[in-house]
Amino acid sequence: MMLQRKNRLRALSLGAIAVTGALALTACGSDDNGGGSKASSNPSGSAAANSAIKCDNAKGQLLADGSSAQKNAIDAWVKEFSQACGVQINYKGGGSGAGVTSFNQGQLAFAGSDSALKPDEVTASQKVCSGGQGIDLPMVGGPIALGYNVPGVDNLVLDAPTIAKIFDSKITNWNDAAIKKLNPSAKLPDLKIQAFHRSEDSGTTDNFTKYLIATTPDNWKYSGGKAWQAKGGQAASGSAGVAQGVKQNSGAIGYFELSYAKDMNTVSIDTGAKAPVKPSVESATADIAAAKVVGTGKDLSLKLDYATKAENAYPITLVTYEIVCDKGNKADTLPATKAFLNYIASEDGQKLLSQNDYAPIPDAIIGKVRTTIAGLS
């Protein structure tokens, strides 16, 4: 009896040590990966989420760069994938322009861009993709929110002409008549507007200005593109930098993805629908669902409807593409690249988006993405 009792006590002691060790490992694994991301945990637990990830001989390290719009989503995905497969993925999030440039210089396994590759960029990619070329795989959707910092104003409504004039320095004060007309019950202060834009080439800028060009060309006479073209305003680096500028400056307004708009008021857009539309995962999904694939071959670039007047559809949206070679990917990084892309395009990977204020890609489109990934070589 005495011997059995000692054995039981010894077993309980070892069990307690094992539980303590497991808790310590869990605490280490919960550290945020940086970039201001909210690496959201799966409701069923990381172990359950990771069990669905297929590593498929993935190993080593991947270097990637590009869209800061998707940085928070990438960080959440990397946390889950790295736990399951042991692959280290370094995604810089230095902006779409930097990502495409570095990819076409052969420095990256994949790039992220909020704008589809242009013809000259596709041509440049052929030097890196042996026997192939760079292609666009839509992976992350979401609204471009207009965050603002105006004391005493919690529900601000703007329309396309007014937004264009604000960011083109034609409307310079918050109590301007045009803003008052859209917000008759708001107590708009006599306060200077500080409009923040991106300082570097940015796909977020490209999509934001595409919205202005499509909806109010008389008030936005610029050609558009990744580089900011309007005069005046305040410049900041990355979506995180623009969001920080808005938070720190009274009278500020800026554009960035919804995941950067934490603890901040956002503008509702008067699109001509029955009611102004607030940026949300649901309202962005409603707009992206109407997107059409316009890419050729294995390229899956999309055309978005920036001028939508559909009920509950938010018009300022973007889709971030992961850019890879259709053929000629580097042999040493191809297994890990395919495994990671397969995960983020999977049902589990796409579910993680809505938990981090992004919009999943519609089923009809993400199904084509999965098929294309399977054929990468």
XYZ file of N, CA, C and O in Angstrom, residues 134-315:
728
model
N 5.498 36.829 -63.127
C 4.789 37.110 -61.892
C 3.290 37.147 -62.125
O 2.816 37.620 -63.155
N 2.542 36.617 -61.149
C 1.080 36.626 -61.233
C 0.501 37.159 -59.921
O 1.140 37.129 -58.880
N -0.744 37.651 -60.016
C -1.452 38.222 -58.873
C -2.445 37.212 -58.310
O -3.311 36.715 -59.034
N -2.339 36.923 -57.004
C -3.266 36.022 -56.332
C -4.015 36.818 -55.253
O -3.440 37.138 -54.212
N -5.288 37.166 -55.476
C -6.034 37.938 -54.465
C -6.199 37.126 -53.183
O -6.690 35.994 -53.218
N -5.782 37.700 -52.048
C -5.775 36.922 -50.812
C -6.420 37.648 -49.634
O -6.949 37.013 -48.731
N -6.360 38.968 -49.622
C -6.871 39.742 -48.488
C -7.762 40.874 -49.002
O -7.363 41.610 -49.899
N -8.940 40.997 -48.442
C -9.819 42.096 -48.789
C -10.072 42.978 -47.581
O -9.778 42.589 -46.451
N -10.608 44.150 -47.827
C -10.956 44.989 -46.685
C -11.246 46.416 -47.060
O -10.938 46.872 -48.168
N -11.860 47.143 -46.138
C -12.155 48.553 -46.388
C -10.966 49.444 -46.095
O -10.160 49.160 -45.206
N -10.834 50.517 -46.859
C -9.902 51.591 -46.525
C -10.706 52.602 -45.718
O -11.568 53.304 -46.257
N -10.455 52.625 -44.432
C -11.197 53.526 -43.562
C -10.607 54.931 -43.606
O -9.406 55.109 -43.830
N -11.454 55.913 -43.396
C -11.008 57.280 -43.191
C -11.138 57.559 -41.696
O -12.241 57.783 -41.183
N -10.008 57.488 -40.999
C -10.018 57.770 -39.569
C -9.824 59.253 -39.337
O -9.093 59.917 -40.068
N -10.497 59.772 -38.314
C -10.386 61.213 -38.063
C -10.302 61.499 -36.561
O -10.707 60.676 -35.724
N -9.777 62.670 -36.247
C -9.594 63.113 -34.870
C -10.139 64.530 -34.737
O -9.411 65.504 -34.912
N -11.446 64.617 -34.513
C -12.120 65.913 -34.394
C -12.877 65.922 -33.066
O -13.886 65.224 -32.937
N -12.414 66.657 -32.088
C -13.052 66.668 -30.773
C -14.542 66.998 -30.841
O -14.960 67.935 -31.531
N -15.355 66.169 -30.166
C -16.791 66.419 -30.097
C -17.584 65.883 -31.269
O -18.818 66.007 -31.290
N -16.930 65.289 -32.254
C -17.625 64.759 -33.436
C -17.396 63.245 -33.502
O -16.292 62.790 -33.815
N -18.442 62.501 -33.217
C -18.317 61.035 -33.161
C -18.876 60.332 -34.387
O -18.529 59.178 -34.656
N -19.782 61.004 -35.116
C -20.410 60.365 -36.279
C -20.335 61.317 -37.479
O -21.241 62.115 -37.718
N -19.249 61.205 -38.214
C -19.006 62.110 -39.336
C -19.376 61.432 -40.651
O -19.000 60.292 -40.902
N -20.117 62.156 -41.472
C -20.494 61.684 -42.803
C -19.817 62.566 -43.848
O -19.853 63.798 -43.753
N -19.185 61.929 -44.836
C -18.595 62.658 -45.956
C -18.994 61.962 -47.254
O -19.293 60.768 -47.264
N -18.973 62.712 -48.353
C -19.188 62.110 -49.670
C -17.924 62.284 -50.506
O -16.957 62.938 -50.076
N -17.913 61.705 -51.686
C -16.707 61.698 -52.513
C -16.198 63.105 -52.847
O -14.991 63.383 -52.707
N -17.061 64.049 -53.303
C -16.549 65.386 -53.616
C -15.895 66.068 -52.412
O -14.843 66.713 -52.554
N -16.515 65.917 -51.243
C -15.966 66.550 -50.046
C -14.644 65.916 -49.647
O -13.689 66.606 -49.267
N -14.560 64.592 -49.731
C -13.309 63.892 -49.411
C -12.195 64.351 -50.351
O -11.070 64.628 -49.921
N -12.518 64.442 -51.645
C -11.522 64.878 -52.624
C -11.010 66.281 -52.302
O -9.800 66.549 -52.344
N -11.910 67.181 -51.962
C -11.510 68.561 -51.665
C -10.695 68.649 -50.381
O -9.776 69.464 -50.275
N -10.995 67.802 -49.402
C -10.213 67.782 -48.164
C -8.785 67.344 -48.442
O -7.817 67.975 -47.994
N -8.630 66.270 -49.211
C -7.286 65.730 -49.453
C -6.536 66.483 -50.551
O -5.344 66.256 -50.744
N -7.234 67.393 -51.226
C -6.566 68.245 -52.218
C -6.404 69.668 -51.689
O -6.160 70.600 -52.458
N -6.583 69.824 -50.377
C -6.401 71.118 -49.695
C -7.346 72.203 -50.201
O -7.049 73.399 -50.098
N -8.498 71.813 -50.736
C -9.506 72.787 -51.170
C -10.491 73.094 -50.037
O -11.102 74.157 -50.011
N -10.687 72.150 -49.135
C -11.436 72.372 -47.892
C -10.429 72.249 -46.764
O -9.788 71.201 -46.607
N -10.289 73.306 -45.979
C -9.184 73.354 -45.016
C -9.625 73.478 -43.563
O -8.791 73.457 -42.671
N -10.935 73.611 -43.320
C -11.421 73.766 -41.947
C -12.618 72.841 -41.705
O -13.437 72.613 -42.615
N -12.742 72.353 -40.478
C -13.786 71.373 -40.193
C -15.184 71.976 -40.151
O -16.175 71.239 -40.273
N -15.313 73.281 -40.006
C -16.652 73.881 -40.022
C -17.008 74.441 -41.399
O -17.871 75.307 -41.529
N -16.346 73.935 -42.444
C -16.643 74.338 -43.825
C -18.112 74.027 -44.152
O -18.693 73.046 -43.672
N -18.702 74.846 -44.986
C -20.125 74.713 -45.325
C -20.455 73.347 -45.930
O -21.527 72.786 -45.671
N -19.555 72.798 -46.742
C -19.809 71.510 -47.384
C -19.897 70.381 -46.349
O -20.725 69.461 -46.479
N -19.060 70.456 -45.327
C -19.094 69.435 -44.278
C -20.327 69.636 -43.397
O -20.984 68.673 -42.984
N -20.685 70.908 -43.125
C -21.882 71.200 -42.339
C -23.140 70.660 -43.014
O -24.046 70.137 -42.352
N -23.208 70.775 -44.325
C -24.385 70.317 -45.059
C -24.598 68.812 -44.903
O -25.736 68.332 -44.814
N -23.493 68.064 -44.839
C -23.582 66.607 -44.687
C -23.788 66.189 -43.233
O -24.174 65.039 -42.967
N -23.523 67.117 -42.313
C -23.607 66.807 -40.881
C -24.360 67.917 -40.151
O -23.785 68.624 -39.306
N -25.655 68.091 -40.459
C -26.404 69.244 -39.916
C -26.522 69.267 -38.389
O -26.647 70.346 -37.802
N -26.485 68.115 -37.755
C -26.660 68.086 -36.300
C -25.339 68.026 -35.536
O -25.324 68.061 -34.295
N -24.222 67.939 -36.239
C -22.915 67.836 -35.576
C -22.412 69.220 -35.158
O -22.674 70.228 -35.823
N -21.685 69.269 -34.054
C -21.059 70.509 -33.589
C -19.630 70.555 -34.130
O -18.668 70.189 -33.456
N -19.520 71.010 -35.363
C -18.219 71.040 -36.032
C -17.391 72.214 -35.527
O -17.845 73.365 -35.568
N -16.192 71.976 -35.066
C -15.372 73.055 -34.509
C -14.679 73.890 -35.581
O -14.501 73.448 -36.719
N -14.308 75.081 -35.191
C -13.480 75.937 -36.046
C -12.040 75.456 -35.875
O -11.275 75.981 -35.066
N -11.686 74.438 -36.640
C -10.416 73.728 -36.455
C -9.808 73.397 -37.811
O -10.498 72.928 -38.726
N -8.513 73.643 -37.943
C -7.817 73.361 -39.195
C -7.756 71.863 -39.468
O -7.513 71.052 -38.575
N -7.975 71.487 -40.718
C -7.872 70.084 -41.136
C -6.417 69.749 -41.443
O -5.728 70.497 -42.145
N -5.959 68.621 -40.916
C -4.649 68.083 -41.273
C -4.874 66.734 -41.956
O -5.211 65.753 -41.293
N -4.730 66.709 -43.264
C -4.981 65.489 -44.038
C -3.676 64.709 -44.214
O -2.729 65.207 -44.831
N -3.634 63.494 -43.685
C -2.439 62.654 -43.772
C -2.525 61.692 -44.950
O -3.578 61.079 -45.199
N -1.404 61.565 -45.672
C -1.309 60.617 -46.778
C 0.001 59.837 -46.658
O 0.867 60.172 -45.858
N 0.155 58.808 -47.488
C 1.360 57.982 -47.447
C 2.540 58.695 -48.084
O 2.412 59.364 -49.119
N 3.715 58.531 -47.487
C 4.913 59.191 -48.005
C 5.609 58.364 -49.084
O 6.339 58.914 -49.910
N 5.379 57.037 -49.083
C 6.048 56.159 -50.042
C 5.028 55.584 -51.030
O 3.821 55.747 -50.846
N 5.510 54.934 -52.078
C 4.608 54.297 -53.039
C 3.747 53.269 -52.318
O 4.252 52.405 -51.599
N 2.447 53.363 -52.526
C 1.510 52.578 -51.725
C 0.316 52.126 -52.547
O -0.313 52.924 -53.242
N -0.016 50.859 -52.436
C -1.229 50.354 -53.067
C -2.477 50.896 -52.402
O -3.530 51.016 -53.040
N -2.385 51.221 -51.118
C -3.525 51.836 -50.427
C -3.829 53.193 -51.043
O -4.994 53.539 -51.290
N -2.792 53.963 -51.307
C -2.962 55.241 -52.011
C -3.585 55.015 -53.382
O -4.516 55.731 -53.791
N -3.094 54.022 -54.094
C -3.601 53.722 -55.436
C -5.103 53.444 -55.391
O -5.881 53.991 -56.189
N -5.538 52.601 -54.455
C -6.958 52.258 -54.364
C -7.810 53.427 -53.871
O -8.930 53.635 -54.356
N -7.288 54.183 -52.918
C -8.019 55.344 -52.417
C -8.242 56.365 -53.538
O -9.344 56.897 -53.708
N -7.207 56.632 -54.316
C -7.351 57.621 -55.391
C -8.159 57.066 -56.574
O -8.808 57.833 -57.290
N -8.145 55.746 -56.762
C -9.030 55.151 -57.778
C -10.485 55.421 -57.431
O -11.321 55.662 -58.322
N -10.795 55.354 -56.150
C -12.157 55.667 -55.699
C -12.508 57.106 -56.046
O -13.599 57.387 -56.577
N -11.605 58.045 -55.788
C -11.875 59.451 -56.071
C -12.001 59.702 -57.571
O -12.863 60.465 -58.020
N -11.139 59.061 -58.353
C -11.186 59.220 -59.816
C -12.498 58.676 -60.376
O -13.113 59.264 -61.271
N -12.953 57.538 -59.818
C -14.168 56.893 -60.327
C -15.435 57.636 -59.934
O -16.427 57.616 -60.678
N -15.420 58.301 -58.788
C -16.643 58.892 -58.258
C -16.746 60.400 -58.406
O -17.855 60.939 -58.478
N -15.618 61.089 -58.448
C -15.681 62.560 -58.520
C -14.505 63.110 -59.334
O -13.677 63.874 -58.835
N -14.440 62.749 -60.617
C -13.305 63.182 -61.451
C -13.183 64.689 -61.590
O -12.084 65.205 -61.800
N -14.292 65.410 -61.446
C -14.230 66.876 -61.542
C -13.489 67.485 -60.359
O -12.951 68.593 -60.462
N -13.466 66.769 -59.247
C -12.810 67.277 -58.047
C -11.468 66.604 -57.765
O -10.753 67.025 -56.862
N -11.154 65.568 -58.521
C -9.857 64.885 -58.352
C -9.262 64.688 -59.736
O -9.517 63.714 -60.415
N -8.446 65.639 -60.143
C -7.965 65.678 -61.521
C -6.575 65.074 -61.687
O -5.853 65.389 -62.621
N -6.200 64.195 -60.775
C -4.890 63.537 -60.844
C -5.031 62.181 -61.538
O -6.109 61.585 -61.566
N -3.922 61.686 -62.072
C -3.958 60.430 -62.837
C -4.020 59.197 -61.944
O -4.418 58.123 -62.380
N -3.616 59.346 -60.689
C -3.646 58.205 -59.772
C -2.369 57.385 -59.835
O -1.430 57.695 -60.565
N -2.329 56.320 -59.048
C -1.146 55.478 -58.972
C -0.688 55.321 -57.532
O -1.321 55.816 -56.595
N 0.432 54.642 -57.350
C 0.917 54.349 -55.992
C 1.484 55.582 -55.284
O 1.499 55.652 -54.067
N 1.970 56.565 -56.051
C 2.572 57.764 -55.453
C 1.518 58.840 -55.229
O 0.658 59.072 -56.084
N 1.577 59.503 -54.074
C 0.637 60.583 -53.775
C 0.937 61.780 -54.665
O 2.074 62.201 -54.785
N -0.100 62.349 -55.279
C 0.108 63.406 -56.272
C -0.427 64.766 -55.851
O 0.032 65.791 -56.374
N -1.390 64.796 -54.929
C -1.986 66.086 -54.546
C -1.002 66.917 -53.731
O -0.090 66.389 -53.095
N -1.221 68.207 -53.759
C -0.353 69.132 -53.031
C -0.839 69.283 -51.586
O -2.021 69.137 -51.281
N 0.099 69.630 -50.707
C -0.255 69.890 -49.317
C -0.448 68.620 -48.513
O -0.135 67.516 -48.961
N -0.993 68.774 -47.328
C -1.225 67.638 -46.456
C 0.034 67.214 -45.708
O 1.111 67.808 -45.860
N -0.109 66.183 -44.892
C 0.986 65.655 -44.090
C 1.317 64.234 -44.571
O 0.411 63.439 -44.805
N 2.592 63.926 -44.718
C 3.017 62.607 -45.192
C 3.505 61.760 -44.030
O 4.142 62.267 -43.102
N 3.213 60.456 -44.082
C 3.686 59.525 -43.062
C 3.948 58.178 -43.725
O 3.349 57.844 -44.752
N 4.832 57.408 -43.138
C 5.248 56.131 -43.719
C 4.353 54.983 -43.262
O 4.153 54.792 -42.060
N 3.830 54.243 -44.223
C 3.031 53.068 -43.918
C 1.662 53.409 -43.360
O 1.410 54.528 -42.893
N 0.765 52.425 -43.402
C -0.561 52.640 -42.827
C -0.467 52.919 -41.334
O -1.217 53.733 -40.792
N 0.483 52.258 -40.664
C 0.662 52.481 -39.230
C 1.080 53.916 -38.953
O 0.618 54.533 -37.981
N 1.944 54.472 -39.803
C 2.396 55.844 -39.624
C 1.282 56.856 -39.829
O 1.171 57.839 -39.088
N 0.443 56.627 -40.845
C -0.685 57.528 -41.094
C -1.668 57.462 -39.931
O -2.148 58.498 -39.438
N -1.970 56.253 -39.461
C -2.896 56.096 -38.338
C -2.364 56.791 -37.081
O -3.110 57.452 -36.352
N -1.071 56.653 -36.842
C -0.459 57.297 -35.683
C -0.532 58.810 -35.797
O -0.785 59.516 -34.813
N -0.327 59.339 -37.004
C -0.424 60.775 -37.224
C -1.808 61.305 -36.918
O -1.962 62.388 -36.343
N -2.829 60.545 -37.311
C -4.207 60.958 -37.033
C -4.480 60.940 -35.529
O -5.071 61.874 -34.976
N -4.047 59.902 -34.861
C -4.289 59.786 -33.416
C -3.634 60.918 -32.629
O -4.180 61.404 -31.641
N -2.478 61.363 -33.082
C -1.685 62.318 -32.311
C -1.987 63.784 -32.622
O -1.491 64.668 -31.929
N -2.800 64.044 -33.660
C -3.017 65.429 -34.081
C -4.501 65.780 -34.142
O -5.258 65.202 -34.932
N -4.907 66.734 -33.317
C -6.281 67.206 -33.345
C -6.578 67.858 -34.691
O -5.800 68.685 -35.173
N -7.694 67.476 -35.289
C -8.068 67.997 -36.603
C -7.592 67.142 -37.757
O -7.803 67.481 -38.924
N -6.967 65.994 -37.443
C -6.380 65.161 -38.498
C -7.389 64.186 -39.091
O -8.369 63.780 -38.455
N -7.113 63.784 -40.328
C -7.854 62.741 -41.030
C -6.870 62.002 -41.923
O -5.900 62.601 -42.416
N -7.056 60.713 -42.117
C -6.159 59.934 -42.965
C -6.828 58.665 -43.439
O -7.910 58.295 -42.954
N -6.204 57.996 -44.381
C -6.766 56.765 -44.949
C -5.849 55.586 -44.633
O -4.633 55.662 -44.761
N -6.444 54.486 -44.221
C -5.699 53.271 -43.886
C -6.702 52.132 -43.701
O -7.919 52.356 -43.613
N -6.199 50.926 -43.616
C -7.047 49.760 -43.488
C -7.718 49.732 -42.116
O -7.199 50.273 -41.140
N -8.874 49.084 -42.056
C -9.681 49.095 -40.843
C -8.925 48.545 -39.637
O -9.152 48.989 -38.505
N -8.012 47.606 -39.872
C -7.286 47.012 -38.746
C -6.378 48.026 -38.047
O -5.924 47.787 -36.927
N -6.111 49.164 -38.697
C -5.301 50.219 -38.085
C -6.160 51.291 -37.411
O -5.626 52.251 -36.861
N -7.472 51.123 -37.460
C -8.382 52.167 -36.968
C -8.887 51.877 -35.560
O -9.983 52.299 -35.191
N -8.106 51.144 -34.781
C -8.508 50.837 -33.413
C -8.591 52.124 -32.591
O -7.767 53.014 -32.726
N -9.603 52.206 -31.719
C -9.751 53.357 -30.822
C -9.783 54.675 -31.588
O -9.210 55.677 -31.159
N -10.452 54.666 -32.730
C -10.492 55.862 -33.574
C -11.862 55.947 -34.242
O -12.465 54.928 -34.594
N -12.371 57.156 -34.420
C -13.611 57.349 -35.174
C -13.333 57.214 -36.665
O -12.266 57.605 -37.147
N -14.292 56.645 -37.395
C -14.155 56.497 -38.845
C -15.338 57.137 -39.562
O -16.456 57.180 -39.036
N -15.090 57.619 -40.752
C -16.087 58.319 -41.551
C -17.079 57.336 -42.168
O -16.706 56.265 -42.656
N -18.354 57.702 -42.152
C -19.365 57.000 -42.931
C -19.469 57.685 -44.291
O -19.475 58.916 -44.372
N -19.541 56.897 -45.353
C -19.538 57.452 -46.714
C -20.961 57.537 -47.261
O -21.706 56.556 -47.260
N -21.312 58.721 -47.727
C -22.576 58.912 -48.439
C -22.338 58.525 -49.894
O -21.721 59.262 -50.659
N -22.821 57.350 -50.276
C -22.602 56.827 -51.627
C -23.777 57.101 -52.563
O -23.697 56.822 -53.760
N -24.870 57.621 -51.996
C -26.100 57.752 -52.762
C -27.091 56.662 -52.418
O -28.223 56.673 -52.916
N -26.664 55.718 -51.583
C -27.587 54.696 -51.089
C -28.519 55.329 -50.060
O -28.391 56.510 -49.715
N -29.449 54.553 -49.530
C -30.434 55.098 -48.593
C -29.782 55.654 -47.331
O -30.272 56.623 -46.756
N -28.696 55.020 -46.907
C -28.028 55.464 -45.685
C -26.523 55.456 -45.892
O -25.998 54.641 -46.666
N -25.799 56.373 -45.238
C -24.332 56.352 -45.315
C -23.781 55.014 -44.831
O -24.375 54.371 -43.957
N -22.637 54.621 -45.380
C -22.091 53.292 -45.095
C -20.813 53.415 -44.283
O -19.886 54.152 -44.647
N -20.756 52.697 -43.179
C -19.601 52.664 -42.286
C -18.641 51.588 -42.764
O -19.062 50.535 -43.252
N -17.323 51.776 -42.638
C -16.382 50.720 -43.010
C -16.472 49.548 -42.031
O -16.422 49.742 -40.813
N -16.614 48.357 -42.566
C -16.663 47.145 -41.757
C -16.307 45.966 -42.642
O -16.292 46.072 -43.881
N -16.025 44.842 -42.023
C -15.750 43.621 -42.792
C -16.942 43.295 -43.679
O -16.793 42.960 -44.861
N -18.155 43.426 -43.116
C -19.361 43.061 -43.852
C -19.620 44.000 -45.031
O -19.955 43.555 -46.136
N -19.456 45.315 -44.802
C -19.738 46.270 -45.884
C -18.688 46.200 -46.989
O -18.990 46.420 -48.169
N -17.447 45.863 -46.626
C -16.410 45.677 -47.648
C -16.648 44.403 -48.437
O -16.480 44.369 -49.663
N -17.058 43.335 -47.748
C -17.349 42.068 -48.418
C -18.454 42.251 -49.451
O -18.406 41.673 -50.542
N -19.455 43.075 -49.105
C -20.560 43.323 -50.032
C -20.069 43.952 -51.325
O -20.593 43.671 -52.416
N -19.050 44.810 -51.228
C -18.502 45.440 -52.430
C -17.582 44.486 -53.190
O -17.667 44.362 -54.418
N -16.716 43.781 -52.472
C -15.750 42.884 -53.113
C -16.455 41.716 -53.810
O -15.970 41.198 -54.820
N -17.619 41.325 -53.297
C -18.360 40.215 -53.901
C -18.753 40.514 -55.345
O -18.980 39.589 -56.138
N -18.811 41.804 -55.688
C -19.167 42.193 -57.060
C -17.945 42.336 -57.963
O -18.078 42.674 -59.141
N -16.756 42.062 -57.424
C -15.530 42.190 -58.221
C -15.480 41.151 -59.335
O -16.021 40.052 -59.214
N -14.791 41.514 -60.416
C -14.661 40.611 -61.559
C -13.192 40.311 -61.827
O -12.338 41.198 -61.736
N -12.897 39.054 -62.151
C -11.534 38.671 -62.512
C -11.240 39.217 -63.909
O -11.947 38.929 -64.872
N -10.185 40.022 -64.019
C -9.825 40.615 -65.309
C -8.433 40.162 -65.756
O -7.999 40.494 -66.858
N -7.728 39.400 -64.908
C -6.414 38.890 -65.276
C -6.530 37.800 -66.336
O -7.592 37.188 -66.512
N -5.446 37.575 -67.043
C -5.430 36.541 -68.076
C -4.494 35.407 -67.653
O -3.575 35.600 -66.861
N -4.733 34.222 -68.218
C -3.915 33.068 -67.861
C -4.104 32.726 -66.392
O -5.236 32.649 -65.900
N -3.003 32.554 -65.672
C -3.076 32.224 -64.249
C -3.184 33.464 -63.360
O -3.351 33.340 -62.146
N -3.093 34.637 -63.965
C -3.222 35.873 -63.198
C -4.689 36.094 -62.808
O -5.588 35.958 -63.642
N -4.923 36.434 -61.533
C -6.290 36.571 -61.035
C -6.564 37.978 -60.506
O -7.261 38.157 -59.512
N -6.017 38.986 -61.175
C -6.268 40.363 -60.757
C -7.752 40.695 -60.944
O -8.426 40.161 -61.835
N -8.259 41.587 -60.078
C -9.684 41.882 -60.014
C -9.984 43.334 -60.377
O -9.133 44.215 -60.225
N -11.206 43.581 -60.804
C -11.715 44.929 -61.009
C -12.789 45.176 -59.962
O -13.798 44.464 -59.903
N -12.578 46.197 -59.113
C -13.518 46.527 -58.047
C -14.466 47.638 -58.489
O -14.137 48.441 -59.359
N -15.640 47.678 -57.882
C -16.625 48.716 -58.194
C -16.531 49.815 -57.146
O -17.190 49.768 -56.108
N -15.705 50.829 -57.420
C -15.529 51.932 -56.473
C -16.735 52.866 -56.435
O -16.928 53.591 -55.466
N -17.550 52.850 -57.481
C -18.677 53.776 -57.575
C -19.993 53.110 -57.172
O -21.070 53.595 -57.520
N -19.915 52.033 -56.426
C -21.125 51.315 -56.037
C -22.095 52.200 -55.252
O -21.677 53.048 -54.459
N -23.381 51.988 -55.495
C -24.426 52.627 -54.708
C -25.315 51.582 -54.051
O -26.415 51.892 -53.569
N -24.822 50.355 -54.026
C -25.579 49.266 -53.427
C -25.737 49.496 -51.928
O -24.845 50.041 -51.275
N -26.869 49.085 -51.396
C -27.115 49.257 -49.967
C -26.084 48.481 -49.147
O -25.771 47.334 -49.459
N -25.559 49.132 -48.129
C -24.625 48.502 -47.184
C -23.316 48.041 -47.832
O -22.624 47.183 -47.282
N -22.971 48.600 -48.992
C -21.700 48.258 -49.649
C -20.751 49.443 -49.495
O -21.042 50.553 -49.962
N -19.615 49.211 -48.852
C -18.638 50.277 -48.621
C -17.760 50.420 -49.858
O -17.162 49.443 -50.321
N -17.642 51.636 -50.410
C -17.024 51.788 -51.736
C -15.503 51.843 -51.766
O -14.899 51.556 -52.794
